[in-house]
Short mmCIF file of C-alpha atoms and ligand atoms in Angstrom, two decimals:
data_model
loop_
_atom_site.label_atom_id
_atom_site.label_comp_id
_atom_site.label_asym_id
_atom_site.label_seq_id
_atom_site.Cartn_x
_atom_site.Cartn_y
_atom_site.Cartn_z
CA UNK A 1 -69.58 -110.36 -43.48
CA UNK A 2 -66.30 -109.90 -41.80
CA UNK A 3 -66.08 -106.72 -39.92
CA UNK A 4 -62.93 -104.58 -38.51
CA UNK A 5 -61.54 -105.15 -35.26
CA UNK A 6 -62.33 -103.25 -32.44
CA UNK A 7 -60.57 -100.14 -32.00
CA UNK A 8 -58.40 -100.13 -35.67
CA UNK A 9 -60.39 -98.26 -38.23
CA UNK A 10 -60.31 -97.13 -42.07
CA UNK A 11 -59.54 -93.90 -43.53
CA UNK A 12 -61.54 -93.36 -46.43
CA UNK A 13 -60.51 -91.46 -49.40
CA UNK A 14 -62.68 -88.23 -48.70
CA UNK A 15 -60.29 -88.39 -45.53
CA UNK A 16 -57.34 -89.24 -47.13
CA UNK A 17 -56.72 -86.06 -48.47
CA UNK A 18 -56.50 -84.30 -45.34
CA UNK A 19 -54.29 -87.07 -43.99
CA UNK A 20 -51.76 -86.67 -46.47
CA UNK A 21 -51.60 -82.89 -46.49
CA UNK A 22 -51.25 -83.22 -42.68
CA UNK A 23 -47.84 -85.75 -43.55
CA UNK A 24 -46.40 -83.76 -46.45
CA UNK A 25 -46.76 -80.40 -44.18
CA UNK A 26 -44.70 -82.24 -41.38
CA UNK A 27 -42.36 -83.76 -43.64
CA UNK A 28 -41.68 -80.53 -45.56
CA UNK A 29 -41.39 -78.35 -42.22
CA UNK A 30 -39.30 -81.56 -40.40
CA UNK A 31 -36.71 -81.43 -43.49
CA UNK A 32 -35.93 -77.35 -43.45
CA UNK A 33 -35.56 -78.02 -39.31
CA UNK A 34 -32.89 -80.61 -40.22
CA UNK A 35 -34.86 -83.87 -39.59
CA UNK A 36 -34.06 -86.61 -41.27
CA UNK A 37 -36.35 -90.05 -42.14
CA UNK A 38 -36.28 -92.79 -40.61
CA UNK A 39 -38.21 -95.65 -40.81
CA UNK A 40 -38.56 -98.11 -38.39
CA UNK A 41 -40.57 -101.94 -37.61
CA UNK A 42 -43.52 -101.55 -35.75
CA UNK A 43 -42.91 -104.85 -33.84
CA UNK A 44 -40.30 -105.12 -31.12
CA UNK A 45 -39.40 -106.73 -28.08
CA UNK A 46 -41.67 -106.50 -25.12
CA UNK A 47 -38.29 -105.62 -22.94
CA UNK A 48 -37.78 -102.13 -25.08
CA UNK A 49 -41.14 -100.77 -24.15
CA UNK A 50 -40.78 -102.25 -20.50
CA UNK A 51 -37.22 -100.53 -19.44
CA UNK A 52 -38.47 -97.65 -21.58
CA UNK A 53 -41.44 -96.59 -21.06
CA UNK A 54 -42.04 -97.57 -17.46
CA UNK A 55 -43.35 -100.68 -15.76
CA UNK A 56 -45.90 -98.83 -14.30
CA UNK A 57 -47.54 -96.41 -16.58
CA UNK A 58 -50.82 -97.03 -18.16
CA UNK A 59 -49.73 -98.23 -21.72
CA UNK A 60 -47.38 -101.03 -20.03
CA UNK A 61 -49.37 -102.09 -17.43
CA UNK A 62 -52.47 -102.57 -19.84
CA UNK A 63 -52.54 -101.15 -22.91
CA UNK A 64 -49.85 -102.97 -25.38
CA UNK A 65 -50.41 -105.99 -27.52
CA UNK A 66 -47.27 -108.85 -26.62
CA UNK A 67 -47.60 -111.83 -27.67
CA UNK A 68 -45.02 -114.79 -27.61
CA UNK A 69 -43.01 -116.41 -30.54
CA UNK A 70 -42.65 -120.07 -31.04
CA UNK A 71 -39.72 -119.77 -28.87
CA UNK A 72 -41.35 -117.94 -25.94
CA UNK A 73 -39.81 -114.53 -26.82
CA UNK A 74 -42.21 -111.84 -25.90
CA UNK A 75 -42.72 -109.59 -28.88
CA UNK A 76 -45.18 -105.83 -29.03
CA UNK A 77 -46.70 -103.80 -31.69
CA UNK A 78 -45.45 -100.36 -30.61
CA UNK A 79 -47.26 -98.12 -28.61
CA UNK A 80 -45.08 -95.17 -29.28
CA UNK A 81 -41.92 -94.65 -31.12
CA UNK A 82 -39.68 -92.92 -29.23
CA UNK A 83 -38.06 -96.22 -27.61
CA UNK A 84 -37.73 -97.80 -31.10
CA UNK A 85 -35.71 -94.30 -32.40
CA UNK A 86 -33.73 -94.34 -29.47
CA UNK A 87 -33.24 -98.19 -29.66
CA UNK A 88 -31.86 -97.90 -33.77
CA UNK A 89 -29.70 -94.87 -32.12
CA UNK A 90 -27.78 -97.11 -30.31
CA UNK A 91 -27.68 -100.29 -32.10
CA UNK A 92 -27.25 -98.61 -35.54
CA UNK A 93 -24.79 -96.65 -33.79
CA UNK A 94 -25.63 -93.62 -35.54
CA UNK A 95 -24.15 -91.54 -32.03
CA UNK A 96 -20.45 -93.17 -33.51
CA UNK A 97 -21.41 -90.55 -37.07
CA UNK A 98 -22.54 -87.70 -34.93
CA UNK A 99 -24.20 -87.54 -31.60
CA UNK A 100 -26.44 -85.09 -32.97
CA UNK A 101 -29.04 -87.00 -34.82
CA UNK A 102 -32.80 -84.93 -35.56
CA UNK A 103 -34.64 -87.85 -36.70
CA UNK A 104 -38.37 -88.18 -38.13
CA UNK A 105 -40.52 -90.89 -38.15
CA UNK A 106 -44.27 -91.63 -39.05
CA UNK A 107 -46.48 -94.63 -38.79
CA UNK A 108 -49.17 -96.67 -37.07
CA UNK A 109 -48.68 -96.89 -33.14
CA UNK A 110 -51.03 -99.35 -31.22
CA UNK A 111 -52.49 -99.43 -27.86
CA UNK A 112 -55.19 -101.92 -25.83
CA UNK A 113 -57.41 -98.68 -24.92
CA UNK A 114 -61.28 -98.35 -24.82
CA UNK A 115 -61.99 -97.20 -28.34
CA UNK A 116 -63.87 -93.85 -28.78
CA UNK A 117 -63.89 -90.72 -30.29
CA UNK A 118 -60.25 -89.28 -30.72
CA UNK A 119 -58.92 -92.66 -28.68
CA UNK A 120 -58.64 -95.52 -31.68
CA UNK A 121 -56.00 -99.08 -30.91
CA UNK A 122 -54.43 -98.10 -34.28
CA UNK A 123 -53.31 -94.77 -34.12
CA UNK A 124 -51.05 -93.04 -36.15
CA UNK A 125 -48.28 -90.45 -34.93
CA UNK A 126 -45.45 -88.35 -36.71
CA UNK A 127 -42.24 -88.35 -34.54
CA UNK A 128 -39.34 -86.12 -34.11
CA UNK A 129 -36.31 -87.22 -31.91
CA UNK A 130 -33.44 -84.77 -31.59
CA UNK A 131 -30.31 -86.15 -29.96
CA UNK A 132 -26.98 -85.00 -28.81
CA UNK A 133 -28.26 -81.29 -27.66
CA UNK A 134 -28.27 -80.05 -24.29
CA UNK A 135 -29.25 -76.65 -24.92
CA UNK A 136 -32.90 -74.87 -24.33
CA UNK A 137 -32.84 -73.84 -27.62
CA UNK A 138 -33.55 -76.93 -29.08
CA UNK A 139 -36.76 -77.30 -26.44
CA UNK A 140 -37.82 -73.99 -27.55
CA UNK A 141 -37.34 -75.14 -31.34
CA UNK A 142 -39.34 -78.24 -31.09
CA UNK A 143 -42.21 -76.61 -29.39
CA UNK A 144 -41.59 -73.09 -31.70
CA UNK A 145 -41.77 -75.99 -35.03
CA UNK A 146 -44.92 -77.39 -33.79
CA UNK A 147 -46.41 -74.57 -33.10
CA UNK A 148 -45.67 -73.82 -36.89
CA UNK A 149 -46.72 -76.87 -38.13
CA UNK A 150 -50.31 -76.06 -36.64
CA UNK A 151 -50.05 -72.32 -38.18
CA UNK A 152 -49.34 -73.45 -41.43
CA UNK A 153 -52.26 -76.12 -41.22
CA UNK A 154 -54.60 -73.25 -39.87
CA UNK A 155 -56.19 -75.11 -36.62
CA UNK A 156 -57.01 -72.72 -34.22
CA UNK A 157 -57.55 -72.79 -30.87
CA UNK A 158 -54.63 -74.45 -29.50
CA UNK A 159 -52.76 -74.16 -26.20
CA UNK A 160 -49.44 -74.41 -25.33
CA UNK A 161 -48.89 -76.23 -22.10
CA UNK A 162 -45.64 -76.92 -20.70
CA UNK A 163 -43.61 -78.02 -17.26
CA UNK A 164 -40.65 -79.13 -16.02
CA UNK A 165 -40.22 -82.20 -14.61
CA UNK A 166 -36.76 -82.10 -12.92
CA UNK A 167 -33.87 -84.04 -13.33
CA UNK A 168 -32.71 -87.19 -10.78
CA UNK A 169 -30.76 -84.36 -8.72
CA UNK A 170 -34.26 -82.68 -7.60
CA UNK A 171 -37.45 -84.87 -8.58
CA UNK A 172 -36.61 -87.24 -5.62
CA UNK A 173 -37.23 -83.97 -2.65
CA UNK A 174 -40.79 -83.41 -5.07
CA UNK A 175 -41.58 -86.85 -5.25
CA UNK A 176 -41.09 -86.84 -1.68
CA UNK A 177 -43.37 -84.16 -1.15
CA UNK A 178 -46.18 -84.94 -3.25
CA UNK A 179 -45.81 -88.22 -1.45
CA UNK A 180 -46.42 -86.68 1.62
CA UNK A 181 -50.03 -85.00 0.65
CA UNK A 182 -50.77 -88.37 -1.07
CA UNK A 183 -50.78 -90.04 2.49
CA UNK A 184 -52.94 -87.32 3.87
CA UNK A 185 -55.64 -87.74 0.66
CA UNK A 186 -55.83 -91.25 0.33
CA UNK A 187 -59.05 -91.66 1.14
CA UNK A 188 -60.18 -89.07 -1.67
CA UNK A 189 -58.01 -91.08 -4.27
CA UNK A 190 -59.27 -93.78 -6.94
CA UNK A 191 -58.35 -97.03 -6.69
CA UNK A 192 -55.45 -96.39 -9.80
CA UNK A 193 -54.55 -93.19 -7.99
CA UNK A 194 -53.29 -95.85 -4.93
CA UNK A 195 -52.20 -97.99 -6.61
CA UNK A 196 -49.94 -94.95 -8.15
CA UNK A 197 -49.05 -93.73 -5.33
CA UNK A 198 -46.85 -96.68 -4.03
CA UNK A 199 -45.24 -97.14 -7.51
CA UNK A 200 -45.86 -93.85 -9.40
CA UNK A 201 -46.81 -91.42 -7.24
CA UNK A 202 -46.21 -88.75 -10.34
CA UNK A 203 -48.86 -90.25 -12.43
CA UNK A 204 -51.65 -89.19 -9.79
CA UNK A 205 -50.91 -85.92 -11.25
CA UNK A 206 -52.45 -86.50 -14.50
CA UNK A 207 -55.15 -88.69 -13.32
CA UNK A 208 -58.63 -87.47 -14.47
CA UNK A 209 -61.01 -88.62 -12.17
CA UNK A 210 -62.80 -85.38 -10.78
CA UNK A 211 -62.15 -86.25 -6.79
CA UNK A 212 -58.65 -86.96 -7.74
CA UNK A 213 -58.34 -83.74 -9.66
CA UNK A 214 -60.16 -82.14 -6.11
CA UNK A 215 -58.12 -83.86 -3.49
CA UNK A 216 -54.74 -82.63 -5.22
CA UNK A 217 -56.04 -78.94 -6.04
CA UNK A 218 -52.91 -77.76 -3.89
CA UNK A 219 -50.28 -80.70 -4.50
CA UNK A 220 -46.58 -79.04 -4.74
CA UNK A 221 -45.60 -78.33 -8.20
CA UNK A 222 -42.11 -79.50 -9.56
CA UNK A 223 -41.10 -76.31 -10.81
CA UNK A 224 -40.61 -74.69 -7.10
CA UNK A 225 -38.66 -78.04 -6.50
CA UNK A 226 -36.41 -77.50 -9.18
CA UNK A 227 -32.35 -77.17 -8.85
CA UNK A 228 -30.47 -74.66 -10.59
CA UNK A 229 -29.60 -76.49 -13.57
CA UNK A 230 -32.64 -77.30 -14.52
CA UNK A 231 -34.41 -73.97 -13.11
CA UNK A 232 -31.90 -72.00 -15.48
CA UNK A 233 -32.97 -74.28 -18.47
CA UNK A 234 -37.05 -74.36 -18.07
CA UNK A 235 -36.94 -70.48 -17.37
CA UNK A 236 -34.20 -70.03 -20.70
CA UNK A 237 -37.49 -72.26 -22.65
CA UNK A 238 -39.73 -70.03 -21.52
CA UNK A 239 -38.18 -67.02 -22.66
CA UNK A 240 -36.83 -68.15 -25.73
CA UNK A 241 -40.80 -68.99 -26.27
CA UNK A 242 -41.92 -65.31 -25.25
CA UNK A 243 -39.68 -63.92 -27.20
CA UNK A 244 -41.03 -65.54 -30.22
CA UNK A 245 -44.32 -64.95 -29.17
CA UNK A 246 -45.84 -68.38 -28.50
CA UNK A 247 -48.29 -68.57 -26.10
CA UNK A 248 -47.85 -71.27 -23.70
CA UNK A 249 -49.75 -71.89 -20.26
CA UNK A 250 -47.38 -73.75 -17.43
CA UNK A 251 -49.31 -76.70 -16.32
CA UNK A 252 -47.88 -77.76 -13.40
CA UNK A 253 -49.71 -80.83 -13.69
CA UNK A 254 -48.13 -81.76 -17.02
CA UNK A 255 -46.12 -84.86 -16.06
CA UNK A 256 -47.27 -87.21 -19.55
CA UNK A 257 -47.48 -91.09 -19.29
CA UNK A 258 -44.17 -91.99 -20.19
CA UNK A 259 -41.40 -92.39 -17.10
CA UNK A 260 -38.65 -91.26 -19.49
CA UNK A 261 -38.91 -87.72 -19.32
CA UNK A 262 -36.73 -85.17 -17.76
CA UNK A 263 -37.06 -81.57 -17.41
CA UNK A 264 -39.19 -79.97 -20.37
CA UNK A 265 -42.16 -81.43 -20.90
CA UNK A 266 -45.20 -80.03 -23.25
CA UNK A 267 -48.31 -80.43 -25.16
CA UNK A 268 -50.53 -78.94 -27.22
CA UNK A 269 -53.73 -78.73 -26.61
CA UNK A 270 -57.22 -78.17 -28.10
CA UNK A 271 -61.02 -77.37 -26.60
CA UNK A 272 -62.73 -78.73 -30.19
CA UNK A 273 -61.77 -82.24 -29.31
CA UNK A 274 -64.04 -82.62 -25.80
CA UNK A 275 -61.98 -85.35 -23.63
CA UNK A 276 -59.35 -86.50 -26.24
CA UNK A 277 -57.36 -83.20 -25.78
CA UNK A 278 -54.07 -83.40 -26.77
CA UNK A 279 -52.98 -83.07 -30.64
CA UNK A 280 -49.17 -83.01 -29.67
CA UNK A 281 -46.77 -84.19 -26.69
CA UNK A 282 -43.48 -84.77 -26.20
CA UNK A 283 -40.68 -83.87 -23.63
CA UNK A 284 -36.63 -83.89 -23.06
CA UNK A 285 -35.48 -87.91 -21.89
CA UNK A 286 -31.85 -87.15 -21.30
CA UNK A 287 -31.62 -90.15 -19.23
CA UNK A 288 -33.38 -92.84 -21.30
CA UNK A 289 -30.09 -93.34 -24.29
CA UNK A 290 -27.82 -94.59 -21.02
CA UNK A 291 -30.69 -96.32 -19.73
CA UNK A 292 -30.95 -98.34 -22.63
CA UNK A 293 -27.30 -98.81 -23.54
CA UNK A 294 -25.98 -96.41 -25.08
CA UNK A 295 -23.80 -93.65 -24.36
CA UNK A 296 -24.94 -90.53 -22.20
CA UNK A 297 -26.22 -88.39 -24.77
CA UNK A 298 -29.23 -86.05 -24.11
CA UNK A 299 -32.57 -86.46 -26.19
CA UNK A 300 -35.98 -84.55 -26.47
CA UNK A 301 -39.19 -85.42 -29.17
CA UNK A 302 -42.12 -85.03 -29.70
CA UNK A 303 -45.16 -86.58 -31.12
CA UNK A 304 -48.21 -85.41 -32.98
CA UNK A 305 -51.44 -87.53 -32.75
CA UNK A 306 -52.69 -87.28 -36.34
CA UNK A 307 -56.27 -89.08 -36.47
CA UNK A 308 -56.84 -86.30 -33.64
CA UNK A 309 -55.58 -83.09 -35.68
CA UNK A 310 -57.11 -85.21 -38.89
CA UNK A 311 -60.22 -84.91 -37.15
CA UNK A 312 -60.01 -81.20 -35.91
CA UNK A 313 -58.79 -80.15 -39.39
CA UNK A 314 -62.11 -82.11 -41.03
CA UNK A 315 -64.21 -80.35 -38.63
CA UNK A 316 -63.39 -76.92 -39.76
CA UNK A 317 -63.44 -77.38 -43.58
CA UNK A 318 -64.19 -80.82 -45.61
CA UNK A 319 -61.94 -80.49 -49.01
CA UNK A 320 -64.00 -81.67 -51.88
CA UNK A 321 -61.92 -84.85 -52.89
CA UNK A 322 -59.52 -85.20 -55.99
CA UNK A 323 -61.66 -84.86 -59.56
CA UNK A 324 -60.88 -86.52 -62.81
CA UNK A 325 -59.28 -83.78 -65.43
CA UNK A 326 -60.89 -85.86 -68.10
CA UNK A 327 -63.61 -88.63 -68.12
CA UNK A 328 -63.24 -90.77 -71.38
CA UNK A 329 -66.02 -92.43 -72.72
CA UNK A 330 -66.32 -94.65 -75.68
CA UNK A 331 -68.63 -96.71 -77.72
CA UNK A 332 -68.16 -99.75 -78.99
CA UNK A 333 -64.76 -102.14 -79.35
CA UNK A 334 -62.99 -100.36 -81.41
CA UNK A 335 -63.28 -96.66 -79.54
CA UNK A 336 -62.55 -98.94 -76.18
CA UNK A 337 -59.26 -100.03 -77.62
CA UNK A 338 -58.67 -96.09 -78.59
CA UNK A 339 -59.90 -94.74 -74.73
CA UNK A 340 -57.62 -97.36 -73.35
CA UNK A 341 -54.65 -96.26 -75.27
CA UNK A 342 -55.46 -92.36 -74.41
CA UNK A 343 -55.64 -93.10 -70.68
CA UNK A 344 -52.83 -94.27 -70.07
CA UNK A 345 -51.02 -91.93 -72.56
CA UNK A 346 -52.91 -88.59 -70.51
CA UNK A 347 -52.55 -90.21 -66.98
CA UNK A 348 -48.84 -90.61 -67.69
CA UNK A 349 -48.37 -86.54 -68.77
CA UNK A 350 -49.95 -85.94 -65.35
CA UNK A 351 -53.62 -85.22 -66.11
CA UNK A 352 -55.71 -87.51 -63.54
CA UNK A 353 -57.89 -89.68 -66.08
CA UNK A 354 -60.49 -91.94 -65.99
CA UNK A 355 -62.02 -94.13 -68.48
CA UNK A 356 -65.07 -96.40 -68.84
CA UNK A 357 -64.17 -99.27 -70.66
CA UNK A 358 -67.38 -101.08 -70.04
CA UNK A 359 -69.09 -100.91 -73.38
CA UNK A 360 -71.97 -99.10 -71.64
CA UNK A 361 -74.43 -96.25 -73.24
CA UNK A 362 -73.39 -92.98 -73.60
CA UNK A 363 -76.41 -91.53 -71.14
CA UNK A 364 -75.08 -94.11 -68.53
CA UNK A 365 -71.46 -92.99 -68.96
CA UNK A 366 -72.22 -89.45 -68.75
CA UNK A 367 -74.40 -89.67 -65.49
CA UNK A 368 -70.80 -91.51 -63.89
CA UNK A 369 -68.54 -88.45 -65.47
CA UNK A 370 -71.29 -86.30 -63.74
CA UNK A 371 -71.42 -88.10 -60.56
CA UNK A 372 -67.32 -88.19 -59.92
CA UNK A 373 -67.31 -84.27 -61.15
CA UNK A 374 -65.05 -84.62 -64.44
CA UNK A 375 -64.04 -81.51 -66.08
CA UNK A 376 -63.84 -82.24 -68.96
CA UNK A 377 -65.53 -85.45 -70.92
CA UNK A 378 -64.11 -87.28 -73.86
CA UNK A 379 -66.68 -88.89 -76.22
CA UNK A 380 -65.78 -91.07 -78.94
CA UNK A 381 -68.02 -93.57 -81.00
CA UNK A 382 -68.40 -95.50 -84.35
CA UNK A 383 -69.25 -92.54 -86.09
CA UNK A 384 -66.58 -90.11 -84.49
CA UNK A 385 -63.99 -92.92 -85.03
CA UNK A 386 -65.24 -92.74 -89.48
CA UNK A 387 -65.28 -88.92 -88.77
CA UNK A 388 -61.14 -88.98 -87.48
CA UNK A 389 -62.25 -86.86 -84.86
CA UNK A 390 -64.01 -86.79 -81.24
CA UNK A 391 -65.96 -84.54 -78.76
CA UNK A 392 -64.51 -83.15 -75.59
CA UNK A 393 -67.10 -81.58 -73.72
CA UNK A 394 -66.47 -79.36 -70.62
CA UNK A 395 -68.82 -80.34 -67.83
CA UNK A 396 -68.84 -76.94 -66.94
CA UNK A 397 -69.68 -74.37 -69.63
CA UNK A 398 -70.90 -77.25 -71.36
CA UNK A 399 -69.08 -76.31 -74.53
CA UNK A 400 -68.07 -78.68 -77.43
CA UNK A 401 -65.07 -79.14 -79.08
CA UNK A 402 -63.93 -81.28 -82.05
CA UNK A 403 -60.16 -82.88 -81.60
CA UNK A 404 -59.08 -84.54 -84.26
CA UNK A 405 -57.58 -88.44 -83.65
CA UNK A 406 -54.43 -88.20 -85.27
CA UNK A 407 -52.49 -86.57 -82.35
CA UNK A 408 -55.15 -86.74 -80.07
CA UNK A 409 -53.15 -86.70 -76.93
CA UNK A 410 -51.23 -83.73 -77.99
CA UNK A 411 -54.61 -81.74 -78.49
CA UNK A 412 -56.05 -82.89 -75.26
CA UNK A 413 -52.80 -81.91 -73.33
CA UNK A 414 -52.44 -78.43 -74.83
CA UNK A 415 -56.94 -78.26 -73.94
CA UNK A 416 -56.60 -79.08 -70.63
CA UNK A 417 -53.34 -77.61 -69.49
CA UNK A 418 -54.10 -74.94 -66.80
CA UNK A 419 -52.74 -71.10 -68.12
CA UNK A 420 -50.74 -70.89 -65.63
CA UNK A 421 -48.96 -74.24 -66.66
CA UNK A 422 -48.93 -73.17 -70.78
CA UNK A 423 -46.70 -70.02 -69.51
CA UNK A 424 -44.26 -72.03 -67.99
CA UNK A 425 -44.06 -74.19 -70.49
P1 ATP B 1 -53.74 -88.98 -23.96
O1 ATP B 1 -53.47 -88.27 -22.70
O2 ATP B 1 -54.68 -88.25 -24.84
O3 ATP B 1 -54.05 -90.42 -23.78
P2 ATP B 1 -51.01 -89.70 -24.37
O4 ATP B 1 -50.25 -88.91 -23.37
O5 ATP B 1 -51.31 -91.11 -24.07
O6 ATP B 1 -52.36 -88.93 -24.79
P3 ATP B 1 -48.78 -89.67 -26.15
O7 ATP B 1 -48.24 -90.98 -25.80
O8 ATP B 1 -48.10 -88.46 -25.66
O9 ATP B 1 -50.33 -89.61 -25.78
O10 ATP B 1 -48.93 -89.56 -27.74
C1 ATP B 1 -48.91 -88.31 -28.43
C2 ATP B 1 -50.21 -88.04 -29.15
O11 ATP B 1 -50.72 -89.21 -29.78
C3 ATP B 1 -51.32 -87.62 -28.23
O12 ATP B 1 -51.24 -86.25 -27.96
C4 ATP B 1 -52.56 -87.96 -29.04
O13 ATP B 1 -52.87 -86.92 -29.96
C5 ATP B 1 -52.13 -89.17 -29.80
N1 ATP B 1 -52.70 -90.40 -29.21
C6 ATP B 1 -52.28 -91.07 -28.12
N2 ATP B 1 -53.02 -92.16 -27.90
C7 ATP B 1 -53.96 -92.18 -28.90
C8 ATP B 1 -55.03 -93.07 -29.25
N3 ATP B 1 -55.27 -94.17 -28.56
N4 ATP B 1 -55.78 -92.77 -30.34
C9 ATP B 1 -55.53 -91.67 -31.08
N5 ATP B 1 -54.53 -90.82 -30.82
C10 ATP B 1 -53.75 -91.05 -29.74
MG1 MG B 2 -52.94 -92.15 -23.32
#
């Protein structure tokens, strides 16, 4: 037998459901915020992800899948989106329209990490990327919509964290100071957290490791080195958040494993998920469009994780999965020929039909209409086929009716119509 790969997974249907009620609830919410689709490849070149994301942040350093071409071009499945959005951005030139571009994306991101609950190598994220605004409010709006989106999918139990990480006028006198207290701790620091500290020092931050987490109980936090700028802007965020009464911890430890962030960063956070904690990050990049090429135009996104909120969501309730409206089942050739011709005609008018075309007993076909929970069953045999008229039995109430062939579908439709749906016609 060949099995998966490590790490990618399947999402059966009894998932499924949840998965795409989680997708049509962002895309719904995205839209009335303005967002538009776009889809993009998930391979690109290794340099994009490189000069984006950071040479020295976990996901470069170990976690994406490159691989060469024929002609020794190094090529990645993304890890994230954000650097392909920003990339189409400026090669599209879709700043030449309108710098102000709210773009959605969703899709399969992959990453080299060790596989385990909440953590998969295929994951799959929905993306927002708004460009070409400045102004808190949009912070405040991408946080206040994703807050939302978790309201209207009632998970509970989520936190709000958020921070500022600075700008390139003030990070450089924190970065200097955390620096400092890094030299004093090194002996309390894992061997990543040195290695950090000479490239990255702001990644020790969000290192894990308990004696890391111990040795910087009292490191500086960037939002007492902020300048006035960006002081004015995190504190306008914050209020515009209050005001709307979202509650939101600061984490001053909140500096996310990308290097392209600049002043707001968030995430939102659950308790239900053990380690694998976050359900939702993202942050402002107003640097990162230059950096790349294109013109100086100011960014922020976000990303939800969605096998993680999947999971969350099938951990409160499991929906019973989708059930047949009608269950045909004939007997012999001739009533095959017949149940084939209804199914399609009833699957077509909307009713979600299945048919057993098998030539198998009645008993046997029932036990199946049983088993997948059809409302309503269909029977039709020799004899019904001489009488011009079949048996539709409700699974249910386990009442009988006789519909007569000629206009079958017509009866059938009217029969299983909801009320509601008769009234509107
Ligand atoms: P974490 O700290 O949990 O590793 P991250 O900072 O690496 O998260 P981001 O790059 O911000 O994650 O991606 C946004 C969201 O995508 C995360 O909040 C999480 O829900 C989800 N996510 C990230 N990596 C994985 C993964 N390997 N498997 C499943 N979901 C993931
Ligand atoms: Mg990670």
């Amino acid at each position: 037998m060949i099995q998966r790969v490590k790490g990618f997974r399947d999402i059966l249907p009894d998932e499924a459901e949840t998965w795409r009620q989680v997708e049509n609830t962002a895309v719904g919410l995205l839209q009335d915020f303005g967002f538009s689709e776009i889809r993009l490849p998930v391979l690109e070149k290794a340099e994009l992800f490189q000069r984006s994301i950071g040479a020295h942040t976990d996901i470069v350093e170990k976690e994406m899948y490159t691989f060469p071409t024929s002609k020794g071009e190094m090529l990645t499945l993304r890890p994230e989106a954000t650097a392909s959005v920003v990339r189409a951005y400026i090669e599209q030139k879709l700043y030449a329209k309108d710098p102000v571009q709210k773009l959605y994306t969703l899709g399969p991101m992959f990453r080299r990490e060790r596989p385990q609950k909440g953590r998969y190598r295929q994951f799959y994220q929905i993306n927002a990327e708004a460009f070409g605004m400045e102004s808190p409010c949009i912070d405040a709006q991408m946080i206040f919509l994703l807050w939302t989106f978790f309201e209207k999918l009632s998970v509970p139990g989520l936190t709000v964290c958020i921070n500022s990480l600075g700008c390139p006028a003030c990070r450089p006198r924190f970065k200097e100071a955390l620096t400092g207290l890094l030299a004093e701790k090194s002996k309390d620091l894992c061997a990543d957290c040195l290695r950090r500290r000479d490239k990255n020092p702001l990644r020790v931050l969000d290192c894990k490791v308990p004696s890391c987490r111990a040795a910087l109980a009292d490191a500086p936090a960037m939002i007492d080195y902020l300048c006035e700028d960006c002081d004015r802007h995190f504190k306008t965020v914050l209020s515009l958040l209050e005001k709307q009464t979202i509650p939101f911890r600061i984490d001053p430890r909140l500096v996310r494993g990308l290097d392209y962030y600049t002043r707001t960063a968030f995430e939102i956070q659950t308790e239900q998920l053990g380690a694998q904690n976050a359900v939702a990050g993202g942050g402002r990049y107003d640097g990162l469009v230059e950096a790349l090429g294109g013109p100086k135009q100011p960014a922020i996104g976000f990303a939800i994780g969605a096998d993680r909120l999947v999971e969350l969501m099938l951990q409160q309730r499991r929906p019973p999965g989708p059930v047949p409206d009608v269950f045909i089942a004939p007997m012999g050739d001739q009533a095959i020929e017949k149940a084939y011709a209804w199914s399609c005609a009833l699957a077509v008018l909307g009713f979600r039909t299945e048919a057993d075309f098998e030539n198998k007993s009645l008993k046997a076909m029932m036990k199946r209409a049983d088993r997948i929970g059809a409302l309503q069953v269909l029977i039709v045999g020799e004899e019904e086929l001489a009488e011009g008229a079949v048996i539709l039995r409700n699974m249910k109430t386990k009442q009988q009716a006789s519909i007569p062939i000629n206009g079958l579908v017509d009866h059938v439709k009217r029969l299983l119509m909801r009320p509601s749906e008769i009234k509107t016609g």
